[in-house]
Amino acid sequence: MQWRQIAVPGAVSAAAGAASLVPGTSPGITITVVVLGAGIAGAAWTGFGGSCLLLCLGETIAVGLGTASLVPGVLFQPAITGRVCGSDRTSLVLAGSTITMAAAGVLVFSNTLFLLLALTVLSICIALGLMGFDARMGQRVSAGGAT
Amino acid sequence: MQTTPWTGGCTIVTIVLGVLALYLDSLAAVAGAMGLTALLCGQAGLFLYRTARYADGLQVERSVGKGPVCVGMPVEVSVRATAPAVPGLLVRLTDLPPRSAVYDPEEAVLPREGGRYRVRFIIPGEVGFRGLLLETGDRFFSTKIVCASSGCAGEKITVYPAASRISEPTPGSDAGTRELDRMGIPRGEGVSGFRPFRRGDDASMVDWKLTAKYGLPFVREPTSEVGNAPLVVVDLPVPGTPGAAAVLAAAGEAIEREVRDQGQCTLLLITGGAVVDFRYHERDLGALLGLLSLRIPDPVHPLYRVLDPLVLLERLQSIERGLLIPSQRLATVLRMTLRRSTRTAFEAEIDHAMKKAENRVVVVYTASSDEVSHLNLIAAAARRRRRHLVIRLPRAVRAPVSLLSPYPRVEAI
């Protein structure tokens, strides 16, 4: 665990948390506090430290930009992809396009509840489809076992 | 398909953003959550596509040893796997020998799509390799698939029983492979001497007269048809073993003495838990001495910490009498082990050799220092066959004495 890498976002999160206690604080600060707090918890759990926190920081910035104006927030998403997906070109292009297009969905449908419901349902459907594909592939490749 | 900590981190952030979006009615947070979800779904699809492409194109060429494969014999398996290049996918291939084979799983991992490892087959018959264990992974996902298609499993091979191993008779020798159809052991008419009773000795051989006279149990040592010529067992040492040269030299002297005095020598060569060769009444001294060499180190240990049944029985009795910390589980395991009727291929071969050789005395030359299971099995076989067993060790080897069966006499070379 890279405790030094956790220390800086932890300090930022603590400061933002203290600021959020002041009456009349904007929702952006609350988001910052919660996302960075979740990032620190996630980093401690996964052991990834800085990488996980960078993802959280990227999302915090994207949400912060999106709170002011949605378009910059959406356009910032590919920057997060670059950090998350590493150097593999195919993976990078696919991830950049999917993350930007999905985030751009908010520009078309501006109803939060509807979007969250759609997100949940689509996630479940895609996960089930991928699990089915995975099982079928496993069966096909494992066919014809020996003694 | 398993997830990695990266996926866990992304999922946590997505859930947090979703909850925040619901709580604060923030479209920006929804955008973040949707983006990360799409990222994970896309990466999962890409990972599965890449894995399927790799697995479909995987082909294996496998060669098993040279010549016929026998039970208990270490065999080298050479594997060469060819697969399409899939960038961005980490791949690890592990060969899967038949379930009845003994091998080191770490050795079966193929470095760079090809490799070699050793395996021992313990059941005769037609067996087939199970294929390859394909482990793939990227930053977000990993999976394990057994590729058992015909392209990966290969053709079946035939494992011959250990008894069918053929030893070539050497020129000038009519001994070697002739099977004697004799049952039982010639016990002899007379008595060659007496010695103090040792655990495991046949109670019928106790000489009660001497026992009463000296207050210690003594047993008779009967003469046999083959006189006092010993069956020489040589445990071929690996290079670098302390006392290896001394063992080979002492065994060579013993063989030379036997051939000079008796005109022949019966020699059993073993390497740890495997029988390498058995020469029955061999008269060619050169051929016998030529067999004494250092063996190739074999990391596969078919036997592991096998104790003599006498020791196990003693432990069981100690538990039952309450002398050891009572453990019903241990006692049950010991009872089951003592009751087991199946024997390993090594035990069967040793038993066969002792039955055929008839020699009253068995002398084992060994430099084994870490694993003495095979010596304990030889001791158990000698006791069953009522042979007098002597284990000769180099002075440098001290460690295994405490692990050895109590039955044999241990001498320093």
Coordinates of C-alpha atoms in Angstrom, one line a residue:
Chain A
M1 CA 0.0 0.0 0.0
Q2 CA 1.4 3.4 -1.0
W3 CA 0.5 5.4 2.1
R4 CA 2.2 8.5 0.7
Q5 CA -0.1 8.5 -2.3
I6 CA -3.1 8.1 -0.1
A7 CA -2.0 10.9 2.2
V8 CA -2.5 13.7 -0.3
P9 CA -6.0 12.8 -1.5
G10 CA -6.8 12.0 2.2
A11 CA -5.8 15.5 3.2
V12 CA -7.8 17.0 0.3
S13 CA -10.8 14.9 1.3
A14 CA -10.5 15.9 5.0
A15 CA -10.3 19.6 4.0
A16 CA -13.3 19.3 1.7
G17 CA -15.1 17.4 4.4
A18 CA -14.5 20.2 6.9
A19 CA -15.7 22.7 4.3
S20 CA -18.8 20.7 3.7
L21 CA -19.7 21.2 7.4
V22 CA -20.1 24.9 6.8
P23 CA -23.8 25.8 6.1
G24 CA -24.6 26.6 2.5
T25 CA -21.9 24.5 0.9
S26 CA -22.3 23.6 -2.7
P27 CA -23.1 20.0 -3.7
G28 CA -19.8 19.8 -5.6
I29 CA -17.9 19.8 -2.3
T30 CA -20.1 17.0 -1.0
I31 CA -19.4 15.0 -4.1
T32 CA -15.7 15.6 -3.7
V33 CA -15.8 14.4 -0.1
V34 CA -17.7 11.3 -0.8
V35 CA -15.9 10.2 -4.0
L36 CA -12.4 10.8 -2.5
G37 CA -13.5 9.0 0.7
A38 CA -14.7 6.1 -1.3
G39 CA -11.5 6.2 -3.3
I40 CA -9.4 6.0 -0.2
A41 CA -11.5 3.1 1.2
G42 CA -11.3 1.3 -2.2
A43 CA -7.5 1.9 -2.4
A44 CA -7.1 0.4 1.0
W45 CA -9.3 -2.6 0.1
T46 CA -7.8 -3.3 -3.3
G47 CA -4.3 -2.5 -2.5
F48 CA -3.9 -0.4 -5.6
G49 CA -3.3 2.8 -3.8
G50 CA -2.4 5.6 -6.3
S51 CA -4.0 4.1 -9.4
C52 CA -7.4 3.7 -7.7
L53 CA -7.1 7.2 -6.2
L54 CA -6.2 8.7 -9.6
L55 CA -9.4 7.2 -11.0
C56 CA -11.4 8.7 -8.2
L57 CA -9.7 12.1 -8.6
G58 CA -10.4 12.0 -12.4
E59 CA -14.1 11.2 -11.7
T60 CA -14.2 14.0 -9.1
I61 CA -12.8 16.5 -11.6
A62 CA -15.2 15.2 -14.3
V63 CA -18.2 15.5 -12.0
G64 CA -17.0 18.9 -10.8
L65 CA -16.7 20.1 -14.4
G66 CA -20.1 18.5 -15.2
T67 CA -21.7 20.3 -12.3
A68 CA -20.8 23.6 -13.9
S69 CA -21.5 22.5 -17.5
L70 CA -22.3 19.0 -18.7
V71 CA -20.3 19.1 -22.0
P72 CA -16.8 19.6 -20.4
G73 CA -17.6 16.9 -17.9
V74 CA -18.5 14.4 -20.7
L75 CA -15.4 15.4 -22.7
F76 CA -13.2 14.8 -19.7
Q77 CA -14.1 11.2 -19.6
P78 CA -11.6 9.9 -22.1
A79 CA -8.8 11.3 -20.0
I80 CA -9.9 9.0 -17.2
T81 CA -9.8 6.1 -19.7
G82 CA -6.2 6.8 -20.5
R83 CA -5.3 6.3 -16.9
V84 CA -7.4 3.2 -16.4
C85 CA -6.8 1.2 -19.5
G86 CA -3.0 1.5 -19.8
S87 CA -1.1 1.2 -23.1
D88 CA -3.0 -1.4 -25.1
R89 CA -4.3 0.5 -28.1
T90 CA -7.4 -1.6 -28.9
S91 CA -8.5 -1.5 -25.3
L92 CA -7.8 2.2 -25.1
V93 CA -9.9 3.1 -28.2
L94 CA -12.7 0.8 -27.2
A95 CA -12.8 2.1 -23.6
G96 CA -12.5 5.8 -24.7
S97 CA -15.4 5.5 -27.2
T98 CA -17.7 3.6 -24.8
I99 CA -17.1 5.8 -21.8
T100 CA -17.6 9.0 -23.8
M101 CA -20.7 7.7 -25.6
A102 CA -22.3 6.4 -22.4
A103 CA -21.5 9.7 -20.5
A104 CA -23.0 11.6 -23.4
G105 CA -26.3 9.8 -22.7
V106 CA -27.0 12.5 -20.1
L107 CA -27.0 15.1 -22.8
V108 CA -29.9 13.3 -24.5
F109 CA -31.9 12.2 -21.5
S110 CA -31.8 14.7 -18.7
N111 CA -33.9 12.7 -16.2
T112 CA -31.6 11.4 -13.4
L113 CA -34.0 8.7 -12.2
F114 CA -34.7 7.4 -15.7
L115 CA -31.0 7.3 -16.5
L116 CA -30.1 5.5 -13.3
L117 CA -32.9 2.9 -13.9
A118 CA -31.7 2.4 -17.5
L119 CA -28.1 2.1 -16.3
T120 CA -29.1 -0.6 -13.7
V121 CA -31.2 -2.6 -16.2
L122 CA -28.7 -2.4 -19.0
S123 CA -25.8 -3.4 -16.6
I124 CA -27.7 -6.5 -15.5
C125 CA -28.6 -7.4 -19.0
I126 CA -25.1 -7.0 -20.3
A127 CA -23.6 -8.9 -17.3
L128 CA -26.0 -11.8 -17.9
G129 CA -25.1 -11.8 -21.6
L130 CA -21.4 -11.9 -20.9
M131 CA -21.8 -14.6 -18.3
G132 CA -23.7 -16.7 -20.9
F133 CA -21.0 -16.1 -23.5
D134 CA -18.3 -17.0 -21.0
A135 CA -20.1 -20.3 -20.0
R136 CA -20.7 -21.2 -23.7
M137 CA -17.1 -20.5 -24.5
G138 CA -15.9 -22.6 -21.6
Q139 CA -18.1 -25.5 -22.7
R140 CA -17.0 -25.4 -26.3
V141 CA -13.3 -25.3 -25.4
S142 CA -13.5 -27.9 -22.7
A143 CA -15.5 -30.4 -24.9
G144 CA -13.8 -33.7 -25.6
G145 CA -12.1 -34.2 -22.3
A146 CA -9.7 -37.1 -21.8
T147 CA -9.4 -39.6 -18.9
Chain B
M1 CA -14.5 -15.1 -15.3
Q2 CA -13.0 -13.4 -12.3
T3 CA -12.6 -9.8 -11.6
T4 CA -9.4 -8.0 -10.5
P5 CA -9.0 -5.3 -7.9
W6 CA -9.1 -2.8 -10.8
T7 CA -12.7 -3.9 -11.5
G8 CA -13.5 -3.6 -7.8
G9 CA -12.2 -0.1 -7.7
C10 CA -14.2 1.0 -10.7
T11 CA -17.3 -0.6 -9.4
I12 CA -17.0 1.1 -6.0
V13 CA -16.6 4.5 -7.7
T14 CA -19.6 3.7 -10.0
I15 CA -21.9 2.8 -7.1
V16 CA -20.8 5.9 -5.1
L17 CA -21.5 8.1 -8.1
G18 CA -24.9 6.5 -8.7
V19 CA -25.9 7.0 -5.0
L20 CA -24.7 10.6 -5.1
A21 CA -26.6 11.2 -8.4
L22 CA -29.7 9.9 -6.8
Y23 CA -29.2 11.9 -3.6
L24 CA -28.2 15.2 -5.1
D25 CA -30.0 14.8 -8.5
S26 CA -26.7 15.4 -10.2
L27 CA -26.5 14.7 -14.0
A28 CA -22.7 15.0 -13.9
A29 CA -22.5 12.1 -11.4
V30 CA -24.9 10.1 -13.6
A31 CA -22.6 10.7 -16.5
G32 CA -19.6 9.5 -14.5
A33 CA -21.4 6.3 -13.4
M34 CA -22.6 5.5 -16.9
G35 CA -19.2 6.1 -18.3
L36 CA -17.5 3.7 -15.9
T37 CA -20.2 1.1 -16.3
A38 CA -19.8 1.2 -20.1
L39 CA -16.1 1.0 -19.7
L40 CA -16.3 -2.2 -17.6
C41 CA -18.9 -3.8 -19.9
G42 CA -16.8 -3.0 -23.0
Q43 CA -13.6 -4.4 -21.4
A44 CA -15.4 -7.6 -20.3
G45 CA -16.6 -8.1 -23.9
L46 CA -13.1 -7.4 -25.3
F47 CA -11.5 -9.8 -22.8
L48 CA -13.9 -12.6 -23.6
Y49 CA -13.4 -12.1 -27.4
R50 CA -9.7 -12.2 -27.0
T51 CA -9.7 -15.3 -24.8
A52 CA -12.0 -17.1 -27.2
R53 CA -9.8 -16.2 -30.1
Y54 CA -6.7 -17.5 -28.3
A55 CA -8.4 -20.7 -27.1
D56 CA -9.8 -21.5 -30.5
G57 CA -6.4 -21.1 -32.2
L58 CA -4.5 -23.1 -29.6
Q59 CA -2.7 -26.3 -30.9
V60 CA -0.5 -28.6 -28.9
E61 CA 2.2 -31.0 -30.0
R62 CA 3.2 -33.4 -27.2
S63 CA 5.8 -36.1 -27.1
V64 CA 6.0 -38.5 -24.2
G65 CA 9.4 -40.1 -23.4
K66 CA 11.4 -42.3 -25.7
G67 CA 10.4 -45.9 -26.0
P68 CA 7.7 -47.7 -24.1
V69 CA 6.2 -46.0 -21.0
C70 CA 6.1 -48.2 -17.9
V71 CA 4.4 -47.8 -14.5
G72 CA 6.5 -45.9 -12.0
M73 CA 9.2 -44.9 -14.5
P74 CA 9.9 -41.1 -14.8
V75 CA 9.1 -40.0 -18.3
E76 CA 9.9 -36.7 -19.9
V77 CA 7.0 -34.9 -21.5
S78 CA 7.8 -32.3 -24.2
V79 CA 5.1 -29.9 -25.0
R80 CA 5.0 -27.3 -27.7
A81 CA 1.9 -25.0 -28.0
T82 CA 1.1 -22.8 -30.9
A83 CA -1.5 -20.0 -30.6
P84 CA -2.4 -16.8 -32.4
A85 CA -0.8 -13.6 -31.1
V86 CA -3.3 -11.7 -29.0
P87 CA -1.9 -8.4 -27.8
G88 CA -3.0 -7.1 -24.4
L89 CA -3.8 -10.5 -23.1
L90 CA -1.6 -12.2 -20.4
V91 CA -1.5 -15.9 -20.9
R92 CA -0.3 -18.8 -18.8
L93 CA -0.5 -22.4 -20.0
T94 CA -0.2 -25.5 -17.8
D95 CA -0.2 -29.0 -19.2
L96 CA -2.6 -31.4 -17.6
P97 CA -1.3 -35.0 -17.6
P98 CA -3.8 -37.9 -16.9
R99 CA -5.3 -37.9 -13.4
S100 CA -3.5 -41.1 -12.6
A101 CA -0.1 -39.5 -13.2
V102 CA 2.2 -38.1 -10.5
Y103 CA 3.9 -34.8 -11.5
D104 CA 5.0 -31.5 -10.1
P105 CA 2.3 -28.9 -11.1
E106 CA 4.9 -26.1 -11.1
E107 CA 7.0 -27.9 -13.7
A108 CA 4.0 -28.4 -15.9
V109 CA 3.6 -24.7 -16.4
L110 CA 4.9 -24.0 -19.9
P111 CA 7.2 -21.1 -20.3
R112 CA 6.9 -19.3 -23.7
E113 CA 4.3 -21.7 -25.2
G114 CA 6.5 -24.8 -24.8
G115 CA 8.5 -26.7 -22.2
R116 CA 9.4 -30.0 -20.7
Y117 CA 8.6 -31.7 -17.4
R118 CA 8.7 -35.1 -15.8
V119 CA 5.8 -37.4 -15.0
R120 CA 5.3 -40.8 -13.6
F121 CA 2.3 -43.0 -14.5
I122 CA 1.1 -45.2 -11.7
I123 CA -1.7 -47.1 -13.4
P124 CA -1.2 -49.2 -16.4
G125 CA -3.4 -49.0 -19.4
E126 CA -4.4 -46.5 -22.1
V127 CA -4.4 -43.0 -20.8
G128 CA -4.8 -39.6 -22.3
F129 CA -3.6 -36.1 -21.4
R130 CA -6.4 -33.9 -20.2
G131 CA -5.4 -31.0 -22.3
L132 CA -4.1 -27.6 -21.2
L133 CA -5.2 -25.3 -18.5
L134 CA -5.4 -21.8 -20.1
E135 CA -5.2 -18.9 -17.7
T136 CA -5.8 -15.5 -19.3
G137 CA -6.0 -12.1 -17.8
D138 CA -5.9 -8.4 -18.4
R139 CA -6.2 -5.4 -16.1
F140 CA -9.9 -5.9 -15.4
F141 CA -10.6 -9.7 -15.7
S142 CA -9.0 -13.1 -15.6
T143 CA -10.2 -16.6 -16.3
K144 CA -9.2 -20.2 -16.2
I145 CA -10.3 -22.6 -19.0
V146 CA -9.4 -26.3 -19.5
C147 CA -8.8 -26.7 -23.2
A148 CA -9.6 -30.4 -23.7
S149 CA -10.3 -30.4 -27.4
S150 CA -8.5 -33.0 -29.6
G151 CA -6.0 -30.3 -30.7
C152 CA -5.0 -29.8 -27.0
A153 CA -5.4 -33.2 -25.4
G154 CA -3.5 -35.2 -28.1
E155 CA -3.5 -38.9 -28.7
K156 CA -3.8 -41.5 -26.0
I157 CA -0.7 -43.4 -24.9
T158 CA -0.3 -46.9 -23.4
V159 CA 1.3 -47.4 -20.1
Y160 CA 2.8 -50.8 -19.6
P161 CA 2.9 -52.6 -16.2
A162 CA 6.1 -52.3 -14.3
A163 CA 6.5 -56.1 -14.3
S164 CA 6.8 -56.1 -18.1
R165 CA 10.0 -54.1 -18.0
I166 CA 12.6 -56.0 -19.9
S167 CA 16.2 -56.0 -18.9
E168 CA 18.5 -56.9 -21.7
P169 CA 20.9 -59.8 -20.9
T170 CA 24.5 -58.9 -21.3
P171 CA 26.8 -60.8 -23.7
G172 CA 28.2 -63.9 -22.0
S173 CA 25.5 -64.0 -19.5
D174 CA 22.5 -66.3 -19.5
A175 CA 21.0 -64.6 -16.5
G176 CA 18.8 -61.5 -16.4
T177 CA 15.3 -62.1 -17.5
R178 CA 14.7 -65.7 -16.7
E179 CA 11.6 -66.0 -14.4
L180 CA 11.8 -68.6 -11.7
D181 CA 8.5 -70.3 -11.0
R182 CA 9.2 -70.8 -7.4
M183 CA 6.9 -69.9 -4.6
G184 CA 8.1 -69.3 -1.1
I185 CA 11.5 -68.8 0.3
P186 CA 14.1 -71.5 0.8
R187 CA 14.5 -71.4 4.5
G188 CA 17.4 -73.8 4.6
E189 CA 18.1 -76.7 6.8
G190 CA 20.6 -75.3 9.2
V191 CA 21.2 -72.2 11.3
S192 CA 23.9 -69.8 10.3
G193 CA 23.9 -67.9 13.6
F194 CA 22.0 -66.0 16.2
R195 CA 21.4 -62.4 16.8
P196 CA 19.4 -60.3 19.3
F197 CA 15.7 -59.9 18.5
R198 CA 14.7 -56.7 16.6
R199 CA 11.3 -55.3 16.3
G200 CA 9.5 -56.9 13.3
D201 CA 11.4 -60.2 13.5
D202 CA 9.4 -63.3 13.0
A203 CA 8.4 -64.6 16.4
S204 CA 8.7 -68.2 15.2
M205 CA 12.5 -67.7 14.8
V206 CA 13.0 -66.9 18.5
D207 CA 15.5 -69.3 20.0
W208 CA 13.9 -69.8 23.5
K209 CA 16.9 -71.6 24.8
L210 CA 19.3 -68.7 24.3
T211 CA 16.6 -66.3 25.3
A212 CA 16.2 -68.0 28.7
K213 CA 19.9 -68.3 29.1
Y214 CA 20.8 -64.6 28.6
G215 CA 17.5 -63.0 29.5
L216 CA 17.3 -61.3 26.1
P217 CA 15.3 -62.5 23.1
F218 CA 17.5 -64.1 20.4
V219 CA 16.5 -65.2 17.0
R220 CA 18.0 -67.9 14.7
E221 CA 19.5 -66.9 11.3
P222 CA 18.8 -69.8 9.0
T223 CA 21.0 -70.7 6.1
S224 CA 19.5 -70.8 2.6
E225 CA 20.1 -72.4 -0.7
V226 CA 22.0 -69.4 -1.9
G227 CA 24.2 -69.2 1.2
N228 CA 24.9 -65.8 2.7
A229 CA 25.3 -64.0 -0.5
P230 CA 23.3 -60.7 -0.2
L231 CA 21.0 -59.1 -2.6
V232 CA 22.7 -55.9 -3.3
V233 CA 20.4 -52.9 -3.6
V234 CA 22.0 -49.6 -4.8
D235 CA 20.1 -46.4 -4.4
L236 CA 21.8 -44.4 -7.2
P237 CA 22.8 -41.0 -5.7
V238 CA 22.3 -37.6 -7.5
P239 CA 25.3 -35.5 -8.3
G240 CA 26.4 -33.3 -5.3
T241 CA 25.0 -35.7 -2.7
P242 CA 27.4 -35.9 0.3
G243 CA 29.0 -39.4 0.2
A244 CA 27.8 -40.2 -3.3
A245 CA 31.2 -41.4 -4.4
A246 CA 31.7 -43.5 -1.2
V247 CA 28.4 -45.2 -1.8
L248 CA 29.2 -46.1 -5.4
A249 CA 32.6 -47.3 -4.4
A250 CA 31.3 -49.5 -1.6
A251 CA 28.6 -50.9 -3.8
G252 CA 31.2 -51.6 -6.5
E253 CA 33.4 -53.5 -4.0
A254 CA 30.5 -55.5 -2.7
I255 CA 29.5 -56.5 -6.2
E256 CA 33.0 -57.4 -7.2
R257 CA 33.4 -59.5 -4.0
E258 CA 30.1 -61.4 -4.8
V259 CA 31.1 -62.1 -8.4
R260 CA 34.5 -63.3 -7.3
D261 CA 33.3 -65.5 -4.4
Q262 CA 29.9 -66.7 -5.7
G263 CA 30.4 -66.4 -9.5
Q264 CA 27.4 -64.2 -9.8
C265 CA 25.6 -61.3 -8.1
T266 CA 22.0 -60.2 -7.9
L267 CA 21.7 -56.4 -8.1
L268 CA 18.7 -54.2 -7.8
L269 CA 19.1 -50.6 -8.8
I270 CA 16.7 -47.9 -7.5
T271 CA 16.5 -44.2 -7.7
G272 CA 14.6 -42.9 -4.8
G273 CA 11.1 -44.3 -5.2
A274 CA 11.6 -46.0 -8.6
V275 CA 13.2 -49.3 -9.6
V276 CA 15.7 -48.7 -12.4
D277 CA 17.0 -52.2 -13.1
F278 CA 17.1 -55.7 -11.7
R279 CA 19.9 -58.1 -12.6
Y280 CA 19.4 -61.6 -11.4
H281 CA 22.4 -63.9 -11.0
E282 CA 24.5 -61.7 -13.3
R283 CA 28.0 -63.0 -14.0
D284 CA 29.4 -60.1 -16.0
L285 CA 31.2 -57.9 -13.6
G286 CA 31.8 -55.2 -16.1
A287 CA 28.1 -55.0 -16.9
L288 CA 27.2 -54.7 -13.3
L289 CA 29.8 -52.0 -12.5
G290 CA 28.7 -50.1 -15.6
L291 CA 25.3 -49.7 -14.1
L292 CA 26.6 -47.8 -11.1
S293 CA 26.5 -44.2 -12.0
L294 CA 25.0 -40.9 -10.7
R295 CA 21.4 -40.4 -11.6
I296 CA 19.7 -37.4 -13.1
P297 CA 18.1 -35.3 -10.4
D298 CA 14.4 -36.0 -10.6
P299 CA 12.2 -33.4 -8.7
V300 CA 9.2 -35.8 -8.8
H301 CA 8.9 -37.6 -5.5
P302 CA 6.3 -40.3 -5.8
L303 CA 6.8 -41.2 -2.1
Y304 CA 6.7 -38.7 0.6
R305 CA 7.4 -39.3 4.3
V306 CA 6.3 -42.9 4.3
L307 CA 6.9 -44.5 7.6
D308 CA 7.4 -48.1 8.4
P309 CA 4.1 -49.8 9.5
L310 CA 5.9 -50.8 12.7
V311 CA 6.4 -47.1 13.6
L312 CA 2.8 -46.3 12.7
L313 CA 1.6 -49.3 14.9
E314 CA 3.7 -48.1 17.8
R315 CA 2.2 -44.6 17.5
L316 CA -1.3 -46.0 17.3
Q317 CA -0.7 -48.1 20.4
S318 CA 0.7 -45.1 22.2
I319 CA -2.4 -43.1 21.4
E320 CA -4.7 -46.0 22.5
R321 CA -2.7 -46.3 25.8
G322 CA -2.9 -42.5 26.3
L323 CA 0.8 -42.0 26.2
L324 CA 0.5 -39.5 23.3
I325 CA -1.9 -36.6 23.2
P326 CA -5.2 -38.3 22.4
S327 CA -6.4 -37.5 18.9
Q328 CA -9.1 -39.8 17.6
R329 CA -8.7 -38.3 14.1
L330 CA -5.0 -39.3 14.0
A331 CA -5.8 -42.7 15.4
T332 CA -8.4 -43.2 12.7
V333 CA -6.0 -42.2 10.0
L334 CA -3.3 -44.5 11.4
R335 CA -5.8 -47.4 11.5
M336 CA -6.9 -46.8 7.9
T337 CA -3.2 -46.6 6.8
L338 CA -2.3 -49.8 8.5
R339 CA -5.3 -51.6 7.0
R340 CA -4.7 -50.5 3.5
S341 CA -4.1 -53.4 1.2
T342 CA -3.0 -51.6 -2.0
R343 CA 0.7 -51.2 -2.7
T344 CA 2.5 -48.7 -4.7
A345 CA 4.3 -49.8 -7.9
F346 CA 7.6 -49.4 -6.1
E347 CA 6.5 -51.7 -3.2
A348 CA 5.3 -54.3 -5.8
E349 CA 8.6 -54.2 -7.7
I350 CA 10.7 -54.5 -4.5
D351 CA 8.6 -57.4 -3.3
H352 CA 8.9 -59.1 -6.7
A353 CA 12.7 -58.6 -6.7
M354 CA 13.1 -60.0 -3.2
K355 CA 10.8 -63.0 -4.0
K356 CA 12.9 -63.8 -7.0
A357 CA 16.3 -63.2 -5.6
E358 CA 15.9 -65.6 -2.6
N359 CA 18.9 -64.0 -0.9
R360 CA 18.6 -64.2 2.8
V361 CA 20.4 -60.9 3.3
V362 CA 19.6 -57.7 1.6
V363 CA 22.2 -54.9 1.7
V364 CA 21.1 -51.4 0.6
Y365 CA 23.7 -48.8 -0.3
T366 CA 22.3 -45.3 -0.2
A367 CA 23.2 -41.7 0.3
S368 CA 19.7 -40.4 0.7
S369 CA 19.6 -37.7 3.2
D370 CA 16.2 -36.0 3.0
E371 CA 13.7 -38.5 1.9
V372 CA 13.9 -42.1 3.2
S373 CA 10.4 -43.3 2.4
H374 CA 11.8 -45.8 -0.2
L375 CA 14.1 -47.2 2.4
N376 CA 11.2 -47.7 4.8
L377 CA 9.3 -49.5 2.1
I378 CA 12.3 -51.8 1.4
A379 CA 12.5 -52.5 5.2
A380 CA 8.8 -53.4 5.3
A381 CA 9.2 -55.7 2.2
A382 CA 12.3 -57.3 3.8
R383 CA 10.3 -58.0 7.0
R384 CA 7.4 -59.5 5.1
R385 CA 9.9 -61.7 3.2
R386 CA 11.8 -62.5 6.3
R387 CA 15.0 -61.1 5.0
H388 CA 17.9 -59.7 7.1
L389 CA 18.3 -56.1 6.0
V390 CA 21.4 -53.9 6.3
I391 CA 21.4 -50.3 5.2
R392 CA 24.8 -48.9 4.6
L393 CA 25.2 -45.1 4.7
P394 CA 28.1 -42.8 4.2
R395 CA 29.4 -41.3 7.5
A396 CA 28.5 -37.9 6.3
V397 CA 24.8 -38.8 6.2
R398 CA 23.3 -38.7 9.7
A399 CA 20.0 -37.1 9.3
P400 CA 17.8 -40.0 8.0
V401 CA 18.7 -42.5 10.7
S402 CA 16.0 -41.1 13.0
L403 CA 13.4 -41.4 10.2
L404 CA 14.4 -44.9 9.2
S405 CA 12.5 -48.1 10.0
P406 CA 13.6 -49.7 13.3
Y407 CA 14.0 -53.1 11.5
P408 CA 17.2 -52.8 9.5
R409 CA 20.7 -52.7 10.9
V410 CA 22.4 -49.4 9.9
E411 CA 26.1 -49.4 9.1
A412 CA 28.4 -46.6 8.2
I413 CA 30.5 -46.9 5.0

